[in-house]
């Protein structure tokens, strides 16, 4: 157990160092908050990084309008408890203003539309650094990312033109209009996240634990049944005991059939799983390079 705790504490120390570097190097940083476990851990680390002082930057949530109700309720409770200023970018407003075009059809999703809303919000508030909870073990495009990920004046990422990061030296130099995405959890794994949540007794939305929900199966993935989810003729809604392994827009968040009622149960479940964390994310299945294409365009 002592070795495990040392490993987690080393990861915690590294992440807190990166978060403090952001506060020191940038004028207007922001923490991107989705309400998922990784962004909740980020909020916890930011709290520890500056305690007893307040977290010196606001949180930004890009609301697709198709979020789980539990996610929004948890988000509001957390920012109130931490006394954090919350900014919300609305995908629905981007659609209404003509900045984004609503997808149609059975596989329609608002997940990709978040990019426009995010870039507009960063420009509106003139944020020069956006802290995100992405980890390198999540997906192959994520694995290419540096801690400090430079974005050009259009918010785009060039995976072939990244800055070297030697030891713990991070280069936040940028030109006017450019910004950085910063990923303090880069070296964490999904298992590290859950073990840290257990160690620190971090509260999570109920979605992560087993609950009964109306779902339907599509391409081997269970999805939540909502009025805006268009069903095919052979897809039937049933009630099933499921949980979320990762939380995003309802349209692309796959649900896991599970009986995990505690963090310990989830850790045991993940240890024996042969499916990756994002294996149920429909947005990653659109093409072989779906995530990388979205990131190049300015995605999280």
PDB file of C-alpha atoms in Angstrom:
ATOM      1  CA  UNK A   1       0.000   0.000   0.000  1.00  0.00           C
ATOM      2  CA  UNK A   2       2.850   2.424   0.837  1.00  0.00           C
ATOM      3  CA  UNK A   3       4.255   2.099  -2.696  1.00  0.00           C
ATOM      4  CA  UNK A   4       0.848   2.835  -4.189  1.00  0.00           C
ATOM      5  CA  UNK A   5       0.386   5.913  -2.010  1.00  0.00           C
ATOM      6  CA  UNK A   6       3.861   7.171  -2.931  1.00  0.00           C
ATOM      7  CA  UNK A   7       3.045   6.794  -6.622  1.00  0.00           C
ATOM      8  CA  UNK A   8      -0.198   8.750  -6.261  1.00  0.00           C
ATOM      9  CA  UNK A   9       1.468  11.447  -4.187  1.00  0.00           C
ATOM     10  CA  UNK A  10       4.159  11.862  -6.839  1.00  0.00           C
ATOM     11  CA  UNK A  11       1.476  12.321  -9.497  1.00  0.00           C
ATOM     12  CA  UNK A  12      -0.354  14.764  -7.238  1.00  0.00           C
ATOM     13  CA  UNK A  13       2.834  16.764  -6.661  1.00  0.00           C
ATOM     14  CA  UNK A  14       3.570  16.915 -10.404  1.00  0.00           C
ATOM     15  CA  UNK A  15       0.043  18.096 -11.233  1.00  0.00           C
ATOM     16  CA  UNK A  16       0.041  20.739  -8.503  1.00  0.00           C
ATOM     17  CA  UNK A  17       3.388  22.004  -9.795  1.00  0.00           C
ATOM     18  CA  UNK A  18       1.945  22.357 -13.320  1.00  0.00           C
ATOM     19  CA  UNK A  19      -1.158  24.142 -12.020  1.00  0.00           C
ATOM     20  CA  UNK A  20       0.989  26.602 -10.064  1.00  0.00           C
ATOM     21  CA  UNK A  21       3.163  27.158 -13.145  1.00  0.00           C
ATOM     22  CA  UNK A  22       0.038  28.153 -15.073  1.00  0.00           C
ATOM     23  CA  UNK A  23      -0.920  30.653 -12.386  1.00  0.00           C
ATOM     24  CA  UNK A  24       2.615  32.075 -12.453  1.00  0.00           C
ATOM     25  CA  UNK A  25       3.172  32.247 -16.226  1.00  0.00           C
ATOM     26  CA  UNK A  26      -0.219  33.328 -17.589  1.00  0.00           C
ATOM     27  CA  UNK A  27      -2.316  36.432 -17.039  1.00  0.00           C
ATOM     28  CA  UNK A  28      -5.807  34.957 -17.510  1.00  0.00           C
ATOM     29  CA  UNK A  29      -5.989  31.178 -17.049  1.00  0.00           C
ATOM     30  CA  UNK A  30      -9.220  29.185 -16.767  1.00  0.00           C
ATOM     31  CA  UNK A  31     -10.037  25.615 -15.759  1.00  0.00           C
ATOM     32  CA  UNK A  32     -12.206  23.708 -18.239  1.00  0.00           C
ATOM     33  CA  UNK A  33     -14.824  21.870 -16.193  1.00  0.00           C
ATOM     34  CA  UNK A  34     -17.067  19.176 -17.670  1.00  0.00           C
ATOM     35  CA  UNK A  35     -18.427  17.600 -14.490  1.00  0.00           C
ATOM     36  CA  UNK A  36     -16.588  14.362 -15.250  1.00  0.00           C
ATOM     37  CA  UNK A  37     -14.236  12.590 -12.840  1.00  0.00           C
ATOM     38  CA  UNK A  38     -11.048  14.012 -14.383  1.00  0.00           C
ATOM     39  CA  UNK A  39     -12.190  17.633 -14.178  1.00  0.00           C
ATOM     40  CA  UNK A  40     -13.423  16.989 -10.627  1.00  0.00           C
ATOM     41  CA  UNK A  41      -9.951  15.698  -9.709  1.00  0.00           C
ATOM     42  CA  UNK A  42      -8.525  18.812 -11.398  1.00  0.00           C
ATOM     43  CA  UNK A  43     -10.731  21.014  -9.222  1.00  0.00           C
ATOM     44  CA  UNK A  44      -9.561  19.100  -6.144  1.00  0.00           C
ATOM     45  CA  UNK A  45      -5.904  19.543  -7.127  1.00  0.00           C
ATOM     46  CA  UNK A  46      -6.386  23.254  -7.815  1.00  0.00           C
ATOM     47  CA  UNK A  47      -7.959  23.627  -4.372  1.00  0.00           C
ATOM     48  CA  UNK A  48      -4.951  21.909  -2.766  1.00  0.00           C
ATOM     49  CA  UNK A  49      -2.489  23.880  -4.903  1.00  0.00           C
ATOM     50  CA  UNK A  50      -3.547  27.262  -3.509  1.00  0.00           C
ATOM     51  CA  UNK A  51      -5.085  26.450  -0.107  1.00  0.00           C
ATOM     52  CA  UNK A  52      -5.717  28.341   2.133  1.00  0.00           C
ATOM     53  CA  UNK A  53      -6.032  31.002  -0.557  1.00  0.00           C
ATOM     54  CA  UNK A  54      -8.834  30.760  -3.098  1.00  0.00           C
ATOM     55  CA  UNK A  55      -8.375  29.182  -6.531  1.00  0.00           C
ATOM     56  CA  UNK A  56      -7.143  32.186  -8.579  1.00  0.00           C
ATOM     57  CA  UNK A  57      -9.012  31.455 -11.809  1.00  0.00           C
ATOM     58  CA  UNK A  58     -12.596  30.713 -12.868  1.00  0.00           C
ATOM     59  CA  UNK A  59     -14.078  27.488 -14.233  1.00  0.00           C
ATOM     60  CA  UNK A  60     -15.504  27.266 -17.748  1.00  0.00           C
ATOM     61  CA  UNK A  61     -18.129  24.698 -18.707  1.00  0.00           C
ATOM     62  CA  UNK A  62     -19.139  24.198 -22.333  1.00  0.00           C
ATOM     63  CA  UNK A  63     -22.786  23.172 -22.065  1.00  0.00           C
ATOM     64  CA  UNK A  64     -24.030  21.183 -25.053  1.00  0.00           C
ATOM     65  CA  UNK A  65     -27.635  21.426 -23.881  1.00  0.00           C
ATOM     66  CA  UNK A  66     -27.617  17.625 -23.911  1.00  0.00           C
ATOM     67  CA  UNK A  67     -25.880  17.047 -20.603  1.00  0.00           C
ATOM     68  CA  UNK A  68     -27.028  14.614 -17.939  1.00  0.00           C
ATOM     69  CA  UNK A  69     -29.112  16.402 -15.308  1.00  0.00           C
ATOM     70  CA  UNK A  70     -26.933  14.879 -12.591  1.00  0.00           C
ATOM     71  CA  UNK A  71     -23.823  16.453 -14.117  1.00  0.00           C
ATOM     72  CA  UNK A  72     -25.251  19.969 -14.066  1.00  0.00           C
ATOM     73  CA  UNK A  73     -26.555  19.591 -10.501  1.00  0.00           C
ATOM     74  CA  UNK A  74     -23.166  18.348  -9.285  1.00  0.00           C
ATOM     75  CA  UNK A  75     -21.351  21.146 -11.144  1.00  0.00           C
ATOM     76  CA  UNK A  76     -23.443  23.823  -9.457  1.00  0.00           C
ATOM     77  CA  UNK A  77     -23.004  22.300  -5.998  1.00  0.00           C
ATOM     78  CA  UNK A  78     -19.226  22.025  -6.434  1.00  0.00           C
ATOM     79  CA  UNK A  79     -18.589  25.599  -7.602  1.00  0.00           C
ATOM     80  CA  UNK A  80     -20.739  26.890  -4.750  1.00  0.00           C
ATOM     81  CA  UNK A  81     -18.805  24.806  -2.229  1.00  0.00           C
ATOM     82  CA  UNK A  82     -15.442  25.965  -3.607  1.00  0.00           C
ATOM     83  CA  UNK A  83     -16.683  29.553  -4.040  1.00  0.00           C
ATOM     84  CA  UNK A  84     -15.558  29.555  -7.675  1.00  0.00           C
ATOM     85  CA  UNK A  85     -16.776  31.817 -10.467  1.00  0.00           C
ATOM     86  CA  UNK A  86     -18.404  29.627 -13.117  1.00  0.00           C
ATOM     87  CA  UNK A  87     -18.642  30.695 -16.745  1.00  0.00           C
ATOM     88  CA  UNK A  88     -20.854  28.715 -19.127  1.00  0.00           C
ATOM     89  CA  UNK A  89     -20.537  28.581 -22.898  1.00  0.00           C
ATOM     90  CA  UNK A  90     -23.749  27.446 -24.584  1.00  0.00           C
ATOM     91  CA  UNK A  91     -23.702  25.250 -27.698  1.00  0.00           C
ATOM     92  CA  UNK A  92     -27.397  26.040 -28.141  1.00  0.00           C
ATOM     93  CA  UNK A  93     -26.554  29.740 -28.359  1.00  0.00           C
ATOM     94  CA  UNK A  94     -23.859  28.941 -30.944  1.00  0.00           C
ATOM     95  CA  UNK A  95     -26.493  27.100 -33.005  1.00  0.00           C
ATOM     96  CA  UNK A  96     -29.078  29.865 -32.600  1.00  0.00           C
ATOM     97  CA  UNK A  97     -26.573  32.524 -33.709  1.00  0.00           C
ATOM     98  CA  UNK A  98     -25.465  30.521 -36.746  1.00  0.00           C
ATOM     99  CA  UNK A  99     -21.966  29.920 -35.390  1.00  0.00           C
ATOM    100  CA  UNK A 100     -22.563  26.151 -35.338  1.00  0.00           C
ATOM    101  CA  UNK A 101     -24.826  23.899 -37.414  1.00  0.00           C
ATOM    102  CA  UNK A 102     -26.946  21.260 -35.679  1.00  0.00           C
ATOM    103  CA  UNK A 103     -26.343  17.723 -36.909  1.00  0.00           C
ATOM    104  CA  UNK A 104     -29.269  15.573 -38.006  1.00  0.00           C
ATOM    105  CA  UNK A 105     -29.860  11.864 -38.377  1.00  0.00           C
ATOM    106  CA  UNK A 106     -29.465   8.830 -36.149  1.00  0.00           C
ATOM    107  CA  UNK A 107     -25.867   9.602 -35.201  1.00  0.00           C
ATOM    108  CA  UNK A 108     -26.351  13.330 -34.648  1.00  0.00           C
ATOM    109  CA  UNK A 109     -24.298  14.714 -31.781  1.00  0.00           C
ATOM    110  CA  UNK A 110     -23.433  18.101 -30.334  1.00  0.00           C
ATOM    111  CA  UNK A 111     -20.059  16.918 -29.109  1.00  0.00           C
ATOM    112  CA  UNK A 112     -18.081  18.263 -32.069  1.00  0.00           C
ATOM    113  CA  UNK A 113     -20.017  21.543 -31.926  1.00  0.00           C
ATOM    114  CA  UNK A 114     -18.398  22.325 -28.575  1.00  0.00           C
ATOM    115  CA  UNK A 115     -15.238  23.421 -30.409  1.00  0.00           C
ATOM    116  CA  UNK A 116     -16.825  26.598 -31.781  1.00  0.00           C
ATOM    117  CA  UNK A 117     -18.389  27.452 -28.423  1.00  0.00           C
ATOM    118  CA  UNK A 118     -15.110  26.853 -26.588  1.00  0.00           C
ATOM    119  CA  UNK A 119     -13.033  28.993 -28.955  1.00  0.00           C
ATOM    120  CA  UNK A 120     -15.623  31.783 -28.806  1.00  0.00           C
ATOM    121  CA  UNK A 121     -15.590  31.701 -24.991  1.00  0.00           C
ATOM    122  CA  UNK A 122     -11.774  31.769 -24.816  1.00  0.00           C
ATOM    123  CA  UNK A 123     -11.717  34.760 -27.180  1.00  0.00           C
ATOM    124  CA  UNK A 124     -14.572  36.573 -25.407  1.00  0.00           C
ATOM    125  CA  UNK A 125     -12.897  36.444 -21.991  1.00  0.00           C
ATOM    126  CA  UNK A 126      -9.348  36.690 -23.423  1.00  0.00           C
ATOM    127  CA  UNK A 127      -8.115  33.588 -21.612  1.00  0.00           C
ATOM    128  CA  UNK A 128      -4.502  32.787 -22.463  1.00  0.00           C
ATOM    129  CA  UNK A 129      -4.368  29.330 -20.866  1.00  0.00           C
ATOM    130  CA  UNK A 130      -7.058  26.677 -20.440  1.00  0.00           C
ATOM    131  CA  UNK A 131      -6.435  23.848 -17.973  1.00  0.00           C
ATOM    132  CA  UNK A 132      -7.944  20.536 -19.069  1.00  0.00           C
ATOM    133  CA  UNK A 133      -8.232  17.070 -17.536  1.00  0.00           C
ATOM    134  CA  UNK A 134      -7.074  15.051 -20.561  1.00  0.00           C
ATOM    135  CA  UNK A 135      -4.684  12.147 -19.934  1.00  0.00           C
ATOM    136  CA  UNK A 136      -2.241  10.510 -22.335  1.00  0.00           C
ATOM    137  CA  UNK A 137      -3.618   7.010 -21.702  1.00  0.00           C
ATOM    138  CA  UNK A 138      -7.107   7.943 -22.899  1.00  0.00           C
ATOM    139  CA  UNK A 139      -6.575   7.906 -26.646  1.00  0.00           C
ATOM    140  CA  UNK A 140      -3.694   7.898 -29.138  1.00  0.00           C
ATOM    141  CA  UNK A 141      -4.144  11.576 -30.084  1.00  0.00           C
ATOM    142  CA  UNK A 142      -4.053  12.503 -26.405  1.00  0.00           C
ATOM    143  CA  UNK A 143      -0.745  10.649 -26.091  1.00  0.00           C
ATOM    144  CA  UNK A 144       0.900  13.145 -28.465  1.00  0.00           C
ATOM    145  CA  UNK A 145       0.029  16.112 -26.257  1.00  0.00           C
ATOM    146  CA  UNK A 146       2.546  17.994 -24.135  1.00  0.00           C
ATOM    147  CA  UNK A 147       1.765  19.386 -20.665  1.00  0.00           C
ATOM    148  CA  UNK A 148       1.791  22.877 -22.214  1.00  0.00           C
ATOM    149  CA  UNK A 149       0.065  22.532 -25.589  1.00  0.00           C
ATOM    150  CA  UNK A 150       0.469  25.592 -27.803  1.00  0.00           C
ATOM    151  CA  UNK A 151      -2.528  26.758 -29.881  1.00  0.00           C
ATOM    152  CA  UNK A 152      -2.276  29.297 -32.682  1.00  0.00           C
ATOM    153  CA  UNK A 153      -4.424  32.417 -33.078  1.00  0.00           C
ATOM    154  CA  UNK A 154      -7.182  30.266 -34.578  1.00  0.00           C
ATOM    155  CA  UNK A 155      -7.135  27.906 -31.587  1.00  0.00           C
ATOM    156  CA  UNK A 156      -5.647  25.100 -33.670  1.00  0.00           C
ATOM    157  CA  UNK A 157      -3.149  22.457 -32.554  1.00  0.00           C
ATOM    158  CA  UNK A 158      -0.250  21.231 -34.680  1.00  0.00           C
ATOM    159  CA  UNK A 159       0.915  17.829 -33.375  1.00  0.00           C
ATOM    160  CA  UNK A 160       4.089  18.023 -35.507  1.00  0.00           C
ATOM    161  CA  UNK A 161       5.171  21.369 -34.109  1.00  0.00           C
ATOM    162  CA  UNK A 162       5.236  21.053 -30.335  1.00  0.00           C
ATOM    163  CA  UNK A 163       7.738  22.485 -27.918  1.00  0.00           C
ATOM    164  CA  UNK A 164      10.187  20.224 -26.087  1.00  0.00           C
ATOM    165  CA  UNK A 165       9.602  19.805 -22.361  1.00  0.00           C
ATOM    166  CA  UNK A 166      12.825  19.031 -20.526  1.00  0.00           C
ATOM    167  CA  UNK A 167      12.447  17.836 -16.965  1.00  0.00           C
ATOM    168  CA  UNK A 168       9.955  20.248 -15.347  1.00  0.00           C
ATOM    169  CA  UNK A 169      10.653  23.301 -17.513  1.00  0.00           C
ATOM    170  CA  UNK A 170       7.576  24.552 -19.369  1.00  0.00           C
ATOM    171  CA  UNK A 171       7.629  27.233 -22.059  1.00  0.00           C
ATOM    172  CA  UNK A 172       4.507  29.381 -21.980  1.00  0.00           C
ATOM    173  CA  UNK A 173       5.755  32.047 -24.390  1.00  0.00           C
ATOM    174  CA  UNK A 174       3.146  33.023 -26.959  1.00  0.00           C
ATOM    175  CA  UNK A 175       2.307  35.718 -29.464  1.00  0.00           C
ATOM    176  CA  UNK A 176      -0.752  37.969 -29.414  1.00  0.00           C
ATOM    177  CA  UNK A 177      -3.961  36.001 -29.915  1.00  0.00           C
ATOM    178  CA  UNK A 178      -2.393  32.618 -29.179  1.00  0.00           C
ATOM    179  CA  UNK A 179      -3.095  30.532 -26.105  1.00  0.00           C
ATOM    180  CA  UNK A 180      -2.173  27.277 -24.387  1.00  0.00           C
ATOM    181  CA  UNK A 181      -4.088  24.206 -23.323  1.00  0.00           C
ATOM    182  CA  UNK A 182      -2.480  22.739 -20.223  1.00  0.00           C
ATOM    183  CA  UNK A 183      -2.930  19.146 -19.055  1.00  0.00           C
ATOM    184  CA  UNK A 184      -1.730  18.567 -15.468  1.00  0.00           C
ATOM    185  CA  UNK A 185      -3.084  14.984 -15.476  1.00  0.00           C
ATOM    186  CA  UNK A 186      -1.071  13.936 -18.526  1.00  0.00           C
ATOM    187  CA  UNK A 187       0.871  11.180 -16.757  1.00  0.00           C
ATOM    188  CA  UNK A 188      -2.090   9.746 -14.833  1.00  0.00           C
ATOM    189  CA  UNK A 189      -3.924   6.595 -15.889  1.00  0.00           C
ATOM    190  CA  UNK A 190      -7.602   5.813 -15.424  1.00  0.00           C
ATOM    191  CA  UNK A 191      -6.677   3.515 -12.531  1.00  0.00           C
ATOM    192  CA  UNK A 192      -4.586   6.279 -10.934  1.00  0.00           C
ATOM    193  CA  UNK A 193      -7.590   8.605 -11.080  1.00  0.00           C
ATOM    194  CA  UNK A 194      -9.870   6.133  -9.330  1.00  0.00           C
ATOM    195  CA  UNK A 195      -7.304   5.195  -6.689  1.00  0.00           C
ATOM    196  CA  UNK A 196      -6.717   8.889  -5.993  1.00  0.00           C
ATOM    197  CA  UNK A 197     -10.464   9.512  -5.716  1.00  0.00           C
ATOM    198  CA  UNK A 198     -10.593   6.695  -3.154  1.00  0.00           C
ATOM    199  CA  UNK A 199      -7.527   7.990  -1.291  1.00  0.00           C
ATOM    200  CA  UNK A 200      -8.805  11.575  -1.123  1.00  0.00           C
ATOM    201  CA  UNK A 201     -12.467  10.628  -0.610  1.00  0.00           C
ATOM    202  CA  UNK A 202     -13.553  12.844  -3.523  1.00  0.00           C
ATOM    203  CA  UNK A 203     -17.284  13.149  -4.125  1.00  0.00           C
ATOM    204  CA  UNK A 204     -18.600  12.249  -7.600  1.00  0.00           C
ATOM    205  CA  UNK A 205     -21.908  12.491  -9.488  1.00  0.00           C
ATOM    206  CA  UNK A 206     -24.205   9.497  -8.989  1.00  0.00           C
ATOM    207  CA  UNK A 207     -23.825   8.683 -12.706  1.00  0.00           C
ATOM    208  CA  UNK A 208     -20.532   6.930 -11.982  1.00  0.00           C
ATOM    209  CA  UNK A 209     -22.254   4.366  -9.784  1.00  0.00           C
ATOM    210  CA  UNK A 210     -24.723   1.687 -10.802  1.00  0.00           C
ATOM    211  CA  UNK A 211     -28.249   2.975 -11.324  1.00  0.00           C
ATOM    212  CA  UNK A 212     -31.267   1.933 -13.350  1.00  0.00           C
ATOM    213  CA  UNK A 213     -31.866   3.896 -16.549  1.00  0.00           C
ATOM    214  CA  UNK A 214     -33.761   3.661 -19.821  1.00  0.00           C
ATOM    215  CA  UNK A 215     -31.249   2.688 -22.515  1.00  0.00           C
ATOM    216  CA  UNK A 216     -31.002   1.259 -26.011  1.00  0.00           C
ATOM    217  CA  UNK A 217     -28.228  -0.615 -27.792  1.00  0.00           C
ATOM    218  CA  UNK A 218     -26.482   0.688 -30.911  1.00  0.00           C
ATOM    219  CA  UNK A 219     -23.416  -0.896 -32.496  1.00  0.00           C
ATOM    220  CA  UNK A 220     -22.696  -2.833 -29.315  1.00  0.00           C
ATOM    221  CA  UNK A 221     -22.881   0.269 -27.097  1.00  0.00           C
ATOM    222  CA  UNK A 222     -25.620   1.089 -24.581  1.00  0.00           C
ATOM    223  CA  UNK A 223     -26.815   4.696 -24.867  1.00  0.00           C
ATOM    224  CA  UNK A 224     -29.214   6.664 -22.665  1.00  0.00           C
ATOM    225  CA  UNK A 225     -32.694   7.095 -24.123  1.00  0.00           C
ATOM    226  CA  UNK A 226     -33.737  10.749 -24.348  1.00  0.00           C
ATOM    227  CA  UNK A 227     -36.312  12.479 -26.594  1.00  0.00           C
ATOM    228  CA  UNK A 228     -33.583  14.027 -28.773  1.00  0.00           C
ATOM    229  CA  UNK A 229     -31.993  10.595 -29.407  1.00  0.00           C
ATOM    230  CA  UNK A 230     -33.465   9.350 -32.691  1.00  0.00           C
ATOM    231  CA  UNK A 231     -34.027   5.581 -32.619  1.00  0.00           C
ATOM    232  CA  UNK A 232     -33.832   3.222 -35.566  1.00  0.00           C
ATOM    233  CA  UNK A 233     -36.745   0.845 -36.231  1.00  0.00           C
ATOM    234  CA  UNK A 234     -34.935  -2.127 -34.676  1.00  0.00           C
ATOM    235  CA  UNK A 235     -33.771  -0.273 -31.546  1.00  0.00           C
ATOM    236  CA  UNK A 236     -35.869  -0.822 -28.424  1.00  0.00           C
ATOM    237  CA  UNK A 237     -35.743   1.081 -25.147  1.00  0.00           C
ATOM    238  CA  UNK A 238     -35.370  -1.064 -22.054  1.00  0.00           C
ATOM    239  CA  UNK A 239     -34.463  -0.466 -18.420  1.00  0.00           C
ATOM    240  CA  UNK A 240     -31.028  -1.675 -17.405  1.00  0.00           C
ATOM    241  CA  UNK A 241     -28.588  -1.318 -14.515  1.00  0.00           C
ATOM    242  CA  UNK A 242     -25.715   0.747 -15.857  1.00  0.00           C
ATOM    243  CA  UNK A 243     -23.122   3.354 -14.916  1.00  0.00           C
ATOM    244  CA  UNK A 244     -20.981   5.922 -16.736  1.00  0.00           C
ATOM    245  CA  UNK A 245     -17.281   5.191 -17.086  1.00  0.00           C
ATOM    246  CA  UNK A 246     -16.689   8.546 -18.740  1.00  0.00           C
ATOM    247  CA  UNK A 247     -19.170  11.427 -18.967  1.00  0.00           C
ATOM    248  CA  UNK A 248     -19.771  13.688 -21.949  1.00  0.00           C
ATOM    249  CA  UNK A 249     -22.611  14.713 -24.221  1.00  0.00           C
ATOM    250  CA  UNK A 250     -25.489  12.240 -23.800  1.00  0.00           C
ATOM    251  CA  UNK A 251     -25.518  11.471 -27.521  1.00  0.00           C
ATOM    252  CA  UNK A 252     -22.056   9.890 -27.447  1.00  0.00           C
ATOM    253  CA  UNK A 253     -21.619   8.683 -23.859  1.00  0.00           C
ATOM    254  CA  UNK A 254     -21.667   4.898 -23.773  1.00  0.00           C
ATOM    255  CA  UNK A 255     -22.979   3.268 -20.601  1.00  0.00           C
ATOM    256  CA  UNK A 256     -21.454   0.235 -18.916  1.00  0.00           C
ATOM    257  CA  UNK A 257     -23.602  -2.603 -17.606  1.00  0.00           C
ATOM    258  CA  UNK A 258     -22.413  -2.762 -14.025  1.00  0.00           C
ATOM    259  CA  UNK A 259     -23.119  -3.560 -10.385  1.00  0.00           C
ATOM    260  CA  UNK A 260     -20.441  -1.218  -9.030  1.00  0.00           C
ATOM    261  CA  UNK A 261     -21.858   0.643  -6.026  1.00  0.00           C
ATOM    262  CA  UNK A 262     -18.605   1.991  -4.567  1.00  0.00           C
ATOM    263  CA  UNK A 263     -15.177   3.266  -5.620  1.00  0.00           C
ATOM    264  CA  UNK A 264     -13.687  -0.073  -4.566  1.00  0.00           C
ATOM    265  CA  UNK A 265     -16.166  -1.873  -6.849  1.00  0.00           C
ATOM    266  CA  UNK A 266     -15.257   0.426  -9.753  1.00  0.00           C
ATOM    267  CA  UNK A 267     -11.527  -0.184  -9.234  1.00  0.00           C
ATOM    268  CA  UNK A 268     -12.089  -3.948  -9.290  1.00  0.00           C
ATOM    269  CA  UNK A 269     -14.247  -3.609 -12.407  1.00  0.00           C
ATOM    270  CA  UNK A 270     -11.665  -1.555 -14.290  1.00  0.00           C
ATOM    271  CA  UNK A 271      -8.839  -3.898 -13.291  1.00  0.00           C
ATOM    272  CA  UNK A 272     -10.600  -6.801 -15.026  1.00  0.00           C
ATOM    273  CA  UNK A 273     -12.000  -4.853 -18.009  1.00  0.00           C
ATOM    274  CA  UNK A 274     -10.688  -5.477 -21.531  1.00  0.00           C
ATOM    275  CA  UNK A 275     -12.447  -2.387 -22.932  1.00  0.00           C
ATOM    276  CA  UNK A 276     -10.672   0.975 -22.851  1.00  0.00           C
ATOM    277  CA  UNK A 277     -12.173   3.924 -21.021  1.00  0.00           C
ATOM    278  CA  UNK A 278     -13.280   5.588 -24.253  1.00  0.00           C
ATOM    279  CA  UNK A 279     -14.278   2.313 -25.886  1.00  0.00           C
ATOM    280  CA  UNK A 280     -17.919   3.298 -25.499  1.00  0.00           C
ATOM    281  CA  UNK A 281     -17.564   6.866 -26.781  1.00  0.00           C
ATOM    282  CA  UNK A 282     -19.468   7.069 -30.066  1.00  0.00           C
ATOM    283  CA  UNK A 283     -17.655  10.270 -31.101  1.00  0.00           C
ATOM    284  CA  UNK A 284     -14.338   8.400 -31.253  1.00  0.00           C
ATOM    285  CA  UNK A 285     -15.774   5.827 -33.665  1.00  0.00           C
ATOM    286  CA  UNK A 286     -16.535   8.259 -36.483  1.00  0.00           C
ATOM    287  CA  UNK A 287     -13.101   7.754 -38.032  1.00  0.00           C
ATOM    288  CA  UNK A 288      -9.682   6.319 -37.190  1.00  0.00           C
ATOM    289  CA  UNK A 289      -8.373   9.822 -36.470  1.00  0.00           C
ATOM    290  CA  UNK A 290     -11.584  11.340 -35.084  1.00  0.00           C
ATOM    291  CA  UNK A 291     -10.047  12.698 -31.880  1.00  0.00           C
ATOM    292  CA  UNK A 292      -6.953  14.090 -33.570  1.00  0.00           C
ATOM    293  CA  UNK A 293      -9.053  15.832 -36.225  1.00  0.00           C
ATOM    294  CA  UNK A 294     -11.183  17.467 -33.515  1.00  0.00           C
ATOM    295  CA  UNK A 295      -8.124  18.536 -31.528  1.00  0.00           C
ATOM    296  CA  UNK A 296      -6.490  20.111 -34.591  1.00  0.00           C
ATOM    297  CA  UNK A 297      -9.631  22.201 -35.028  1.00  0.00           C
ATOM    298  CA  UNK A 298      -9.517  23.437 -31.422  1.00  0.00           C
ATOM    299  CA  UNK A 299     -11.280  20.713 -29.413  1.00  0.00           C
ATOM    300  CA  UNK A 300     -10.413  20.160 -25.731  1.00  0.00           C
TER     301      UNK A 300
END
